PDB file of C-alpha atoms and ligand atoms in Angstrom:
ATOM      1  CA  MET A 238       0.000   0.000   0.000  1.00  0.00           C
ATOM      2  CA  ALA A 239       1.122   3.552  -0.655  1.00  0.00           C
ATOM      3  CA  ILE A 240       0.726   5.811   2.364  1.00  0.00           C
ATOM      4  CA  LEU A 241       0.882   8.837   0.110  1.00  0.00           C
ATOM      5  CA  SER A 242       0.856   9.034  -3.654  1.00  0.00           C
ATOM      6  CA  VAL A 243       1.335  12.339  -5.366  1.00  0.00           C
ATOM      7  CA  GLU A 244       0.171  12.673  -8.961  1.00  0.00           C
ATOM      8  CA  ASN A 245       1.280  15.529 -11.176  1.00  0.00           C
ATOM      9  CA  LEU A 246       0.973  17.932  -8.249  1.00  0.00           C
ATOM     10  CA  SER A 247       1.557  21.621  -8.873  1.00  0.00           C
ATOM     11  CA  LYS A 248       1.372  24.789  -6.812  1.00  0.00           C
ATOM     12  CA  ASN A 249       1.734  28.384  -7.936  1.00  0.00           C
ATOM     13  CA  TYR A 250       2.027  31.394  -5.677  1.00  0.00           C
ATOM     14  CA  GLY A 251       1.115  34.037  -8.229  1.00  0.00           C
ATOM     15  CA  ALA A 252       3.889  33.865 -10.802  1.00  0.00           C
ATOM     16  CA  ILE A 253       6.079  31.620  -8.626  1.00  0.00           C
ATOM     17  CA  LYS A 254       5.851  27.971  -9.551  1.00  0.00           C
ATOM     18  CA  ALA A 255       6.665  26.255  -6.248  1.00  0.00           C
ATOM     19  CA  LEU A 256       5.735  22.758  -7.499  1.00  0.00           C
ATOM     20  CA  LYS A 257       5.785  21.946 -11.201  1.00  0.00           C
ATOM     21  CA  GLY A 258       3.761  18.766 -11.578  1.00  0.00           C
ATOM     22  CA  ILE A 259       5.521  16.169  -9.465  1.00  0.00           C
ATOM     23  CA  SER A 260       4.632  12.498  -8.950  1.00  0.00           C
ATOM     24  CA  PHE A 261       5.966   9.917  -6.501  1.00  0.00           C
ATOM     25  CA  SER A 262       4.680   7.541  -3.876  1.00  0.00           C
ATOM     26  CA  VAL A 263       5.582   6.699  -0.301  1.00  0.00           C
ATOM     27  CA  PRO A 264       5.529   2.974   0.542  1.00  0.00           C
ATOM     28  CA  ALA A 265       4.120   1.837   3.904  1.00  0.00           C
ATOM     29  CA  GLY A 266       6.831   1.361   6.503  1.00  0.00           C
ATOM     30  CA  SER A 267       9.383   3.585   4.772  1.00  0.00           C
ATOM     31  CA  VAL A 268      11.298   6.525   6.154  1.00  0.00           C
ATOM     32  CA  PHE A 269      10.763   8.812   3.207  1.00  0.00           C
ATOM     33  CA  GLY A 270      13.000  11.856   2.814  1.00  0.00           C
ATOM     34  CA  ILE A 271      11.943  14.848   0.762  1.00  0.00           C
ATOM     35  CA  LEU A 272      15.318  16.305  -0.028  1.00  0.00           C
ATOM     36  CA  GLY A 273      16.051  19.623  -1.644  1.00  0.00           C
ATOM     37  CA  PRO A 274      17.768  22.954  -1.141  1.00  0.00           C
ATOM     38  CA  ASN A 275      15.951  25.954   0.351  1.00  0.00           C
ATOM     39  CA  GLY A 276      13.009  27.056  -1.743  1.00  0.00           C
ATOM     40  CA  SER A 277      12.688  23.771  -3.624  1.00  0.00           C
ATOM     41  CA  GLY A 278       9.065  23.287  -2.530  1.00  0.00           C
ATOM     42  CA  LYS A 279       9.336  20.829   0.372  1.00  0.00           C
ATOM     43  CA  THR A 280       7.228  22.783   2.849  1.00  0.00           C
ATOM     44  CA  THR A 281       4.697  23.591   0.149  1.00  0.00           C
ATOM     45  CA  LEU A 282       4.359  19.894  -0.650  1.00  0.00           C
ATOM     46  CA  LEU A 283       3.843  18.895   2.987  1.00  0.00           C
ATOM     47  CA  GLY A 284       1.395  21.777   3.451  1.00  0.00           C
ATOM     48  CA  ILE A 285      -0.745  20.541   0.563  1.00  0.00           C
ATOM     49  CA  VAL A 286      -0.719  16.960   1.781  1.00  0.00           C
ATOM     50  CA  MET A 287      -1.782  18.061   5.253  1.00  0.00           C
ATOM     51  CA  SER A 288      -4.504  20.260   3.762  1.00  0.00           C
ATOM     52  CA  VAL A 289      -3.007  23.519   5.023  1.00  0.00           C
ATOM     53  CA  LEU A 290      -2.541  24.670   1.409  1.00  0.00           C
ATOM     54  CA  LYS A 291      -4.536  24.075  -1.753  1.00  0.00           C
ATOM     55  CA  ALA A 292      -2.871  22.558  -4.805  1.00  0.00           C
ATOM     56  CA  SER A 293      -3.033  24.455  -8.099  1.00  0.00           C
ATOM     57  CA  GLY A 294      -3.171  21.266 -10.136  1.00  0.00           C
ATOM     58  CA  GLY A 295      -2.866  17.501  -9.941  1.00  0.00           C
ATOM     59  CA  GLY A 296      -3.709  15.599  -6.801  1.00  0.00           C
ATOM     60  CA  TYR A 297      -2.710  13.071  -4.204  1.00  0.00           C
ATOM     61  CA  LYS A 298      -4.069  10.092  -2.332  1.00  0.00           C
ATOM     62  CA  LEU A 299      -3.669   9.011   1.282  1.00  0.00           C
ATOM     63  CA  PHE A 300      -3.773   5.278   2.056  1.00  0.00           C
ATOM     64  CA  ASP A 301      -4.723   4.681  -1.604  1.00  0.00           C
ATOM     65  CA  GLU A 302      -7.930   6.683  -1.189  1.00  0.00           C
ATOM     66  CA  GLU A 303      -9.189  10.180  -1.853  1.00  0.00           C
ATOM     67  CA  PRO A 304      -7.889  12.142   1.143  1.00  0.00           C
ATOM     68  CA  ASN A 305     -10.264  13.103   3.937  1.00  0.00           C
ATOM     69  CA  ASP A 306     -10.052  14.221   7.550  1.00  0.00           C
ATOM     70  CA  ALA A 307     -10.266  10.668   8.889  1.00  0.00           C
ATOM     71  CA  HIS A 308      -7.041   9.909   6.992  1.00  0.00           C
ATOM     72  CA  ARG A 309      -5.326  12.969   8.401  1.00  0.00           C
ATOM     73  CA  LYS A 310      -6.256  11.912  11.934  1.00  0.00           C
ATOM     74  CA  LYS A 311      -4.004   8.900  11.343  1.00  0.00           C
ATOM     75  CA  ILE A 312      -1.068  11.209  10.607  1.00  0.00           C
ATOM     76  CA  GLY A 313       0.969  12.988  13.267  1.00  0.00           C
ATOM     77  CA  THR A 314       2.639  16.168  12.048  1.00  0.00           C
ATOM     78  CA  LEU A 315       5.437  18.475  12.996  1.00  0.00           C
ATOM     79  CA  LEU A 316       5.289  21.193  10.363  1.00  0.00           C
ATOM     80  CA  GLU A 317       6.500  24.170  12.326  1.00  0.00           C
ATOM     81  CA  THR A 318       7.734  24.617  15.885  1.00  0.00           C
ATOM     82  CA  PRO A 319       4.647  24.336  18.056  1.00  0.00           C
ATOM     83  CA  ASN A 320       3.887  27.032  20.588  1.00  0.00           C
ATOM     84  CA  PHE A 321       4.493  25.500  23.953  1.00  0.00           C
ATOM     85  CA  TYR A 322       3.961  27.495  27.122  1.00  0.00           C
ATOM     86  CA  HIS A 323       7.355  28.320  28.584  1.00  0.00           C
ATOM     87  CA  TYR A 324       6.318  28.258  32.222  1.00  0.00           C
ATOM     88  CA  LEU A 325       4.423  24.944  31.950  1.00  0.00           C
ATOM     89  CA  SER A 326       5.935  21.462  32.137  1.00  0.00           C
ATOM     90  CA  ALA A 327       6.070  18.843  29.392  1.00  0.00           C
ATOM     91  CA  VAL A 328       3.087  17.045  30.880  1.00  0.00           C
ATOM     92  CA  GLN A 329       1.030  20.224  31.133  1.00  0.00           C
ATOM     93  CA  ASN A 330       1.945  21.273  27.586  1.00  0.00           C
ATOM     94  CA  LEU A 331       1.070  17.867  26.140  1.00  0.00           C
ATOM     95  CA  ASN A 332      -2.231  17.905  28.020  1.00  0.00           C
ATOM     96  CA  ILE A 333      -3.087  21.163  26.301  1.00  0.00           C
ATOM     97  CA  THR A 334      -1.969  19.886  22.888  1.00  0.00           C
ATOM     98  CA  ALA A 335      -3.995  16.691  23.334  1.00  0.00           C
ATOM     99  CA  ALA A 336      -7.079  18.681  24.295  1.00  0.00           C
ATOM    100  CA  ILE A 337      -6.705  20.953  21.237  1.00  0.00           C
ATOM    101  CA  LYS A 338      -6.155  18.020  18.888  1.00  0.00           C
ATOM    102  CA  GLY A 339      -8.844  15.960  20.555  1.00  0.00           C
ATOM    103  CA  ARG A 340      -6.597  12.948  20.700  1.00  0.00           C
ATOM    104  CA  GLY A 341      -4.062  11.329  22.966  1.00  0.00           C
ATOM    105  CA  GLU A 342      -5.204  12.620  26.376  1.00  0.00           C
ATOM    106  CA  ASP A 343      -4.486   9.208  27.880  1.00  0.00           C
ATOM    107  CA  ASP A 344      -1.297   8.754  25.861  1.00  0.00           C
ATOM    108  CA  ILE A 345       0.950  11.322  27.514  1.00  0.00           C
ATOM    109  CA  ASP A 346       3.099   9.054  29.685  1.00  0.00           C
ATOM    110  CA  ARG A 347       3.760   6.721  26.752  1.00  0.00           C
ATOM    111  CA  VAL A 348       4.741   9.599  24.488  1.00  0.00           C
ATOM    112  CA  LEU A 349       7.098  11.095  27.072  1.00  0.00           C
ATOM    113  CA  GLU A 350       8.762   7.706  27.400  1.00  0.00           C
ATOM    114  CA  VAL A 351       9.216   7.374  23.617  1.00  0.00           C
ATOM    115  CA  VAL A 352      10.861  10.793  23.331  1.00  0.00           C
ATOM    116  CA  ASN A 353      12.921  10.146  26.449  1.00  0.00           C
ATOM    117  CA  LEU A 354      11.580  13.018  28.546  1.00  0.00           C
ATOM    118  CA  THR A 355      10.037  11.050  31.399  1.00  0.00           C
ATOM    119  CA  GLN A 356      12.741  12.117  33.832  1.00  0.00           C
ATOM    120  CA  ARG A 357      12.143  15.788  33.082  1.00  0.00           C
ATOM    121  CA  LYS A 358       8.408  15.660  32.512  1.00  0.00           C
ATOM    122  CA  ASN A 359       7.596  18.045  35.348  1.00  0.00           C
ATOM    123  CA  SER A 360      10.288  20.640  34.603  1.00  0.00           C
ATOM    124  CA  PRO A 361       9.194  23.871  32.942  1.00  0.00           C
ATOM    125  CA  PHE A 362       9.575  23.977  29.162  1.00  0.00           C
ATOM    126  CA  SER A 363      11.816  27.062  29.528  1.00  0.00           C
ATOM    127  CA  SER A 364      14.444  24.904  31.273  1.00  0.00           C
ATOM    128  CA  TYR A 365      14.754  22.511  28.307  1.00  0.00           C
ATOM    129  CA  SER A 366      17.646  22.378  25.854  1.00  0.00           C
ATOM    130  CA  LEU A 367      16.789  22.928  22.172  1.00  0.00           C
ATOM    131  CA  GLY A 368      17.027  19.184  21.592  1.00  0.00           C
ATOM    132  CA  MET A 369      14.570  18.477  24.418  1.00  0.00           C
ATOM    133  CA  LYS A 370      12.194  21.103  23.057  1.00  0.00           C
ATOM    134  CA  GLN A 371      12.295  19.451  19.666  1.00  0.00           C
ATOM    135  CA  ARG A 372      11.744  16.032  21.239  1.00  0.00           C
ATOM    136  CA  LEU A 373       8.699  17.389  23.007  1.00  0.00           C
ATOM    137  CA  ALA A 374       7.446  18.738  19.667  1.00  0.00           C
ATOM    138  CA  ILE A 375       7.854  15.284  18.168  1.00  0.00           C
ATOM    139  CA  GLY A 376       6.112  13.893  21.246  1.00  0.00           C
ATOM    140  CA  ALA A 377       3.144  16.144  20.474  1.00  0.00           C
ATOM    141  CA  ALA A 378       3.006  14.638  16.975  1.00  0.00           C
ATOM    142  CA  LEU A 379       2.989  11.142  18.496  1.00  0.00           C
ATOM    143  CA  LEU A 380      -0.105  11.715  20.665  1.00  0.00           C
ATOM    144  CA  GLY A 381      -2.760   9.141  19.894  1.00  0.00           C
ATOM    145  CA  ASN A 382      -0.123   6.830  18.370  1.00  0.00           C
ATOM    146  CA  PRO A 383      -0.610   7.619  14.656  1.00  0.00           C
ATOM    147  CA  ASP A 384       0.845   5.158  12.130  1.00  0.00           C
ATOM    148  CA  VAL A 385       2.215   7.899   9.914  1.00  0.00           C
ATOM    149  CA  LEU A 386       4.383  10.864  10.889  1.00  0.00           C
ATOM    150  CA  VAL A 387       5.200  13.938   8.846  1.00  0.00           C
ATOM    151  CA  PHE A 388       8.144  16.072   9.969  1.00  0.00           C
ATOM    152  CA  ASP A 389       9.402  19.258   8.310  1.00  0.00           C
ATOM    153  CA  GLU A 390      13.154  19.678   8.915  1.00  0.00           C
ATOM    154  CA  PRO A 391      13.083  17.851  12.262  1.00  0.00           C
ATOM    155  CA  THR A 392      16.725  18.570  13.164  1.00  0.00           C
ATOM    156  CA  ASN A 393      16.820  22.220  12.103  1.00  0.00           C
ATOM    157  CA  GLY A 394      18.754  24.439  14.485  1.00  0.00           C
ATOM    158  CA  LEU A 395      19.973  21.626  16.744  1.00  0.00           C
ATOM    159  CA  ASP A 396      23.547  20.967  17.851  1.00  0.00           C
ATOM    160  CA  PRO A 397      25.217  17.659  16.906  1.00  0.00           C
ATOM    161  CA  VAL A 398      24.019  15.935  20.092  1.00  0.00           C
ATOM    162  CA  GLY A 399      20.445  17.100  19.533  1.00  0.00           C
ATOM    163  CA  ILE A 400      20.635  15.999  15.887  1.00  0.00           C
ATOM    164  CA  ALA A 401      21.860  12.540  16.878  1.00  0.00           C
ATOM    165  CA  GLU A 402      19.014  12.202  19.415  1.00  0.00           C
ATOM    166  CA  ILE A 403      16.361  13.074  16.846  1.00  0.00           C
ATOM    167  CA  ARG A 404      17.876  10.727  14.288  1.00  0.00           C
ATOM    168  CA  SER A 405      17.857   7.806  16.682  1.00  0.00           C
ATOM    169  CA  LEU A 406      14.301   8.677  17.690  1.00  0.00           C
ATOM    170  CA  ILE A 407      13.251   8.552  14.037  1.00  0.00           C
ATOM    171  CA  LYS A 408      14.920   5.181  13.656  1.00  0.00           C
ATOM    172  CA  LYS A 409      13.172   3.916  16.767  1.00  0.00           C
ATOM    173  CA  LEU A 410       9.794   5.054  15.440  1.00  0.00           C
ATOM    174  CA  SER A 411      10.528   3.350  12.156  1.00  0.00           C
ATOM    175  CA  GLN A 412      11.357   0.106  13.961  1.00  0.00           C
ATOM    176  CA  GLN A 413       7.965   0.349  15.656  1.00  0.00           C
ATOM    177  CA  GLY A 414       6.442   0.166  12.186  1.00  0.00           C
ATOM    178  CA  LYS A 415       5.652   3.847  11.632  1.00  0.00           C
ATOM    179  CA  THR A 416       5.901   5.392   8.197  1.00  0.00           C
ATOM    180  CA  ILE A 417       7.809   8.657   8.414  1.00  0.00           C
ATOM    181  CA  ILE A 418       7.828  11.374   5.799  1.00  0.00           C
ATOM    182  CA  MET A 419      10.413  14.060   6.491  1.00  0.00           C
ATOM    183  CA  ALA A 420      11.604  17.116   4.626  1.00  0.00           C
ATOM    184  CA  SER A 421      15.299  17.893   4.832  1.00  0.00           C
ATOM    185  CA  HIS A 422      17.897  19.955   3.024  1.00  0.00           C
ATOM    186  CA  LEU A 423      20.659  17.738   4.405  1.00  0.00           C
ATOM    187  CA  LEU A 424      21.843  14.994   2.114  1.00  0.00           C
ATOM    188  CA  ASP A 425      23.775  13.361   4.922  1.00  0.00           C
ATOM    189  CA  GLU A 426      20.672  13.208   7.094  1.00  0.00           C
ATOM    190  CA  VAL A 427      18.550  11.615   4.403  1.00  0.00           C
ATOM    191  CA  GLU A 428      21.295   9.122   3.650  1.00  0.00           C
ATOM    192  CA  LYS A 429      21.609   8.196   7.327  1.00  0.00           C
ATOM    193  CA  VAL A 430      17.966   7.862   8.334  1.00  0.00           C
ATOM    194  CA  CYS A 431      15.837   7.437   5.214  1.00  0.00           C
ATOM    195  CA  THR A 432      15.021   4.313   3.250  1.00  0.00           C
ATOM    196  CA  HIS A 433      13.520   6.262   0.340  1.00  0.00           C
ATOM    197  CA  VAL A 434      13.939   9.729  -1.079  1.00  0.00           C
ATOM    198  CA  ALA A 435      12.374  12.232  -3.449  1.00  0.00           C
ATOM    199  CA  ILE A 436      14.787  14.938  -4.585  1.00  0.00           C
ATOM    200  CA  LEU A 437      13.273  18.311  -5.384  1.00  0.00           C
ATOM    201  CA  LYS A 438      14.841  21.279  -7.062  1.00  0.00           C
ATOM    202  CA  GLN A 439      12.955  24.468  -7.801  1.00  0.00           C
ATOM    203  CA  GLY A 440       9.663  22.628  -7.796  1.00  0.00           C
ATOM    204  CA  ASP A 441      10.814  19.798 -10.066  1.00  0.00           C
ATOM    205  CA  LEU A 442      11.255  16.192  -9.021  1.00  0.00           C
ATOM    206  CA  LYS A 443      14.818  15.198  -9.917  1.00  0.00           C
ATOM    207  CA  ALA A 444      14.732  11.609  -8.711  1.00  0.00           C
ATOM    208  CA  SER A 445      12.780   9.371  -6.371  1.00  0.00           C
ATOM    209  CA  GLY A 446      13.034   5.853  -5.032  1.00  0.00           C
ATOM    210  CA  ASN A 447      15.090   3.657  -2.770  1.00  0.00           C
ATOM    211  CA  VAL A 448      18.014   5.516  -1.172  1.00  0.00           C
ATOM    212  CA  ASN A 449      20.458   2.742  -2.073  1.00  0.00           C
ATOM    213  CA  GLU A 450      19.478   2.981  -5.700  1.00  0.00           C
ATOM    214  CA  ILE A 451      19.384   6.757  -5.930  1.00  0.00           C
ATOM    215  CA  PHE A 452      22.662   7.306  -4.112  1.00  0.00           C
ATOM    216  CA  VAL A 453      24.635   4.610  -5.817  1.00  0.00           C
ATOM    217  CA  HIS A 454      28.114   4.571  -4.450  1.00  0.00           C
ATOM    218  CA  GLU A 455      30.425   4.576  -7.426  1.00  0.00           C
ATOM    219  CA  ASP A 456      34.100   4.664  -8.066  1.00  0.00           C
ATOM    220  CA  ILE A 457      35.330   6.240 -11.267  1.00  0.00           C
ATOM    221  CA  VAL A 458      38.502   5.357 -13.110  1.00  0.00           C
ATOM    222  CA  GLU A 459      39.933   7.938 -15.459  1.00  0.00           C
ATOM    223  CA  LEU A 460      42.203   6.692 -18.243  1.00  0.00           C
ATOM    224  CA  ALA A 461      43.999   8.084 -21.252  1.00  0.00           C
ATOM    225  CA  ALA A 462      46.324   6.881 -23.980  1.00  0.00           C
ATOM    226  CA  GLU A 463      48.082   8.415 -26.964  1.00  0.00           C
ATOM    227  CA  ASN A 464      45.298   7.225 -29.241  1.00  0.00           C
ATOM    228  CA  ILE A 465      42.084   7.827 -27.278  1.00  0.00           C
ATOM    229  CA  ASP A 466      39.780   6.351 -29.929  1.00  0.00           C
ATOM    230  CA  GLN A 467      41.740   3.147 -29.975  1.00  0.00           C
ATOM    231  CA  LEU A 468      41.565   3.029 -26.178  1.00  0.00           C
ATOM    232  CA  ASP A 469      37.816   3.536 -26.376  1.00  0.00           C
ATOM    233  CA  THR A 470      37.480   0.574 -28.749  1.00  0.00           C
ATOM    234  CA  VAL A 471      39.644  -1.651 -26.594  1.00  0.00           C
ATOM    235  CA  LEU A 472      37.632  -0.776 -23.477  1.00  0.00           C
ATOM    236  CA  ASN A 473      34.440  -1.871 -25.218  1.00  0.00           C
ATOM    237  CA  GLU A 474      35.803  -5.409 -24.947  1.00  0.00           C
ATOM    238  CA  MET A 475      36.554  -5.109 -21.243  1.00  0.00           C
ATOM    239  CA  GLN A 476      34.005  -6.091 -18.589  1.00  0.00           C
ATOM    240  CA  GLY A 477      33.169  -5.112 -15.028  1.00  0.00           C
ATOM    241  CA  TYR A 478      32.264  -1.435 -15.336  1.00  0.00           C
ATOM    242  CA  THR A 479      28.699  -0.133 -15.436  1.00  0.00           C
ATOM    243  CA  LYS A 480      29.145   2.966 -17.586  1.00  0.00           C
ATOM    244  CA  LYS A 481      31.763   4.561 -19.845  1.00  0.00           C
ATOM    245  CA  THR A 482      32.006   8.230 -20.754  1.00  0.00           C
ATOM    246  CA  LYS A 483      34.502  10.132 -22.830  1.00  0.00           C
ATOM    247  CA  ASP A 484      35.481  13.757 -22.789  1.00  0.00           C
ATOM    248  CA  ASP A 485      38.321  15.698 -24.382  1.00  0.00           C
ATOM    249  CA  GLY A 486      41.385  13.690 -23.552  1.00  0.00           C
ATOM    250  CA  THR A 487      40.176  11.040 -21.101  1.00  0.00           C
ATOM    251  CA  ILE A 488      37.765   8.169 -20.694  1.00  0.00           C
ATOM    252  CA  GLN A 489      35.874   7.524 -17.470  1.00  0.00           C
ATOM    253  CA  LEU A 490      34.793   4.087 -16.328  1.00  0.00           C
ATOM    254  CA  TYR A 491      32.199   3.758 -13.556  1.00  0.00           C
ATOM    255  CA  TYR A 492      32.323   0.844 -11.141  1.00  0.00           C
ATOM    256  CA  PRO A 493      30.214  -0.265  -8.186  1.00  0.00           C
ATOM    257  CA  GLN A 494      32.028   0.842  -5.051  1.00  0.00           C
ATOM    258  CA  GLY A 495      35.074  -1.241  -4.148  1.00  0.00           C
ATOM    259  CA  GLN A 496      35.232  -3.231  -7.377  1.00  0.00           C
ATOM    260  CA  VAL A 497      37.973  -1.414  -9.234  1.00  0.00           C
ATOM    261  CA  LYS A 498      41.199  -3.294  -9.949  1.00  0.00           C
ATOM    262  CA  LEU A 499      43.566  -0.818 -11.535  1.00  0.00           C
ATOM    263  CA  ASP A 500      46.283  -3.361 -12.319  1.00  0.00           C
ATOM    264  CA  ALA A 501      43.746  -5.564 -14.134  1.00  0.00           C
ATOM    265  CA  ILE A 502      42.664  -2.598 -16.285  1.00  0.00           C
ATOM    266  CA  ASN A 503      46.280  -1.763 -17.003  1.00  0.00           C
ATOM    267  CA  SER A 504      47.245  -5.293 -18.036  1.00  0.00           C
ATOM    268  CA  PHE A 505      44.065  -5.704 -20.117  1.00  0.00           C
ATOM    269  CA  CYS A 506      45.026  -2.648 -22.172  1.00  0.00           C
ATOM    270  CA  PHE A 507      48.683  -3.695 -22.335  1.00  0.00           C
ATOM    271  CA  ASN A 508      47.719  -7.138 -23.660  1.00  0.00           C
ATOM    272  CA  LYS A 509      45.723  -5.380 -26.370  1.00  0.00           C
ATOM    273  CA  GLY A 510      48.830  -3.488 -27.340  1.00  0.00           C
ATOM    274  CA  LEU A 511      47.914  -0.202 -25.712  1.00  0.00           C
ATOM    275  CA  THR A 512      50.053   1.730 -23.262  1.00  0.00           C
ATOM    276  CA  LEU A 513      48.118   3.939 -20.889  1.00  0.00           C
ATOM    277  CA  ASN A 514      49.593   7.336 -20.147  1.00  0.00           C
ATOM    278  CA  HIS A 515      47.007   8.082 -17.479  1.00  0.00           C
ATOM    279  CA  LEU A 516      45.226   5.814 -14.997  1.00  0.00           C
ATOM    280  CA  HIS A 517      43.639   7.384 -11.987  1.00  0.00           C
ATOM    281  CA  MET A 518      40.878   6.466  -9.563  1.00  0.00           C
ATOM    282  CA  LYS A 519      38.433   9.136  -8.385  1.00  0.00           C
ATOM    283  CA  LYS A 520      35.977   8.393  -5.611  1.00  0.00           C
ATOM    284  CA  LYS A 521      32.603   9.790  -6.413  1.00  0.00           C
ATOM    285  CA  SER A 522      31.198  11.282  -3.265  1.00  0.00           C
ATOM    286  CA  LEU A 523      27.534  11.376  -2.401  1.00  0.00           C
ATOM    287  CA  GLU A 524      27.812  15.124  -2.407  1.00  0.00           C
ATOM    288  CA  SER A 525      28.834  15.250  -6.040  1.00  0.00           C
ATOM    289  CA  LYS A 526      25.972  12.920  -6.896  1.00  0.00           C
ATOM    290  CA  PHE A 527      23.560  15.217  -5.066  1.00  0.00           C
ATOM    291  CA  PHE A 528      24.909  18.283  -6.836  1.00  0.00           C
ATOM    292  CA  GLU A 529      24.672  16.482 -10.139  1.00  0.00           C
ATOM    293  CA  LEU A 530      21.015  15.808  -9.364  1.00  0.00           C
ATOM    294  CA  THR A 531      20.184  19.292  -8.162  1.00  0.00           C
ATOM    295  CA  ASN A 532      22.440  21.530 -10.251  1.00  0.00           C
TER     296      ASN A 532
HETATM  297  P1  ATP B 805      12.807  25.939   2.892  1.00  0.00           P
HETATM  298  O1  ATP B 805      13.706  24.795   3.189  1.00  0.00           O
HETATM  299  O2  ATP B 805      13.513  27.242   2.752  1.00  0.00           O
HETATM  300  O3  ATP B 805      11.577  26.002   3.743  1.00  0.00           O
HETATM  301  P2  ATP B 805      11.244  24.660   0.873  1.00  0.00           P
HETATM  302  O4  ATP B 805      11.939  23.662   0.032  1.00  0.00           O
HETATM  303  O5  ATP B 805      10.389  24.186   1.972  1.00  0.00           O
HETATM  304  O6  ATP B 805      12.305  25.675   1.398  1.00  0.00           O
HETATM  305  P3  ATP B 805       8.980  26.211   0.056  1.00  0.00           P
HETATM  306  O7  ATP B 805       8.934  26.919   1.356  1.00  0.00           O
HETATM  307  O8  ATP B 805       7.916  25.211  -0.236  1.00  0.00           O
HETATM  308  O9  ATP B 805      10.394  25.524  -0.147  1.00  0.00           O
HETATM  309  O10 ATP B 805       9.000  27.310  -1.099  1.00  0.00           O
HETATM  310  C1  ATP B 805       8.992  27.011  -2.482  1.00  0.00           C
HETATM  311  C2  ATP B 805       8.916  28.298  -3.295  1.00  0.00           C
HETATM  312  O11 ATP B 805       7.663  28.928  -3.091  1.00  0.00           O
HETATM  313  C3  ATP B 805       9.968  29.332  -2.914  1.00  0.00           C
HETATM  314  O12 ATP B 805      10.353  30.006  -4.092  1.00  0.00           O
HETATM  315  C4  ATP B 805       9.218  30.255  -1.976  1.00  0.00           C
HETATM  316  O13 ATP B 805       9.768  31.542  -2.011  1.00  0.00           O
HETATM  317  C5  ATP B 805       7.828  30.227  -2.567  1.00  0.00           C
HETATM  318  N1  ATP B 805       6.774  30.458  -1.554  1.00  0.00           N
HETATM  319  C6  ATP B 805       6.523  29.682  -0.463  1.00  0.00           C
HETATM  320  N2  ATP B 805       5.455  30.159   0.222  1.00  0.00           N
HETATM  321  C7  ATP B 805       5.031  31.254  -0.423  1.00  0.00           C
HETATM  322  C8  ATP B 805       3.970  32.188  -0.232  1.00  0.00           C
HETATM  323  N3  ATP B 805       3.115  32.076   0.792  1.00  0.00           N
HETATM  324  N4  ATP B 805       3.843  33.192  -1.120  1.00  0.00           N
HETATM  325  C9  ATP B 805       4.689  33.317  -2.165  1.00  0.00           C
HETATM  326  N5  ATP B 805       5.706  32.476  -2.427  1.00  0.00           N
HETATM  327  C10 ATP B 805       5.877  31.448  -1.578  1.00  0.00           C
END
């Protein structure tokens, strides 16, 4: 089942095209990252799905059905920092949130346990670190134990310790069987916590799917010889690489990570009567892959 499927969705703010007809779907049980630089349309997308904004075109389904409020009740959201009362404790704040949402009044102790705030549940919100505040915000989204969670930039503004806490919390929720949809501008974050990703740039979908398939880890070998065309022909007979490209004076061979054997390439060419004058291995970083996708 798809938890969310987006079909040719678009959104214009006047002349600004924030979403330009994007389609993808979120499988049940995934941790789905919506990755893109600032202004790429992530918040707009989540706002439409949660019915805070109206789409300009296209549509989407929740749980394979036309979306309605009953569906949204099954989704816990953290779209912007909630307004907690500074002088009230975690318990008191969650009581208020539960009353406003009309769900989870009897779920507060469980939620505090999940977000690891039980020990500090009676301290005033103003005494919390940023990381604890964010954990409480996630706790508010967990009230009533929804199966699906939607988080917009859940680690924004946190220090490394706070970031690590939120990431392990997301993993824990995923292990409990929750589907999590999270917007992020951090490639590293999506790579570390997400199973699936949709990459947005200026309202366009650049790629979507399984993280391992989208962020293929590749090694690239760069080679050259006196006669580059002859080298190109010889390399057509060689096996093991997944892709070959050629620019001005060099040829690039792409390999799955860790499978390059430079000496084997060298002797293959030598046995074909070709002397290489350049043989160099470049690691392709995830960053360069991301920039290739978004630039
Ligand atoms: P960020 O990470 O900065 O929040 P984002 O990827 O979430 O970025 P959006 O906030 O969805 O992106 O914005 C997408 C585009 O739509 C941007 O060009 C933004 O300036 C524009 N935009 C967003 N909200 C409005 C609005 N209410 N009125 C006009 N333009 C808007």
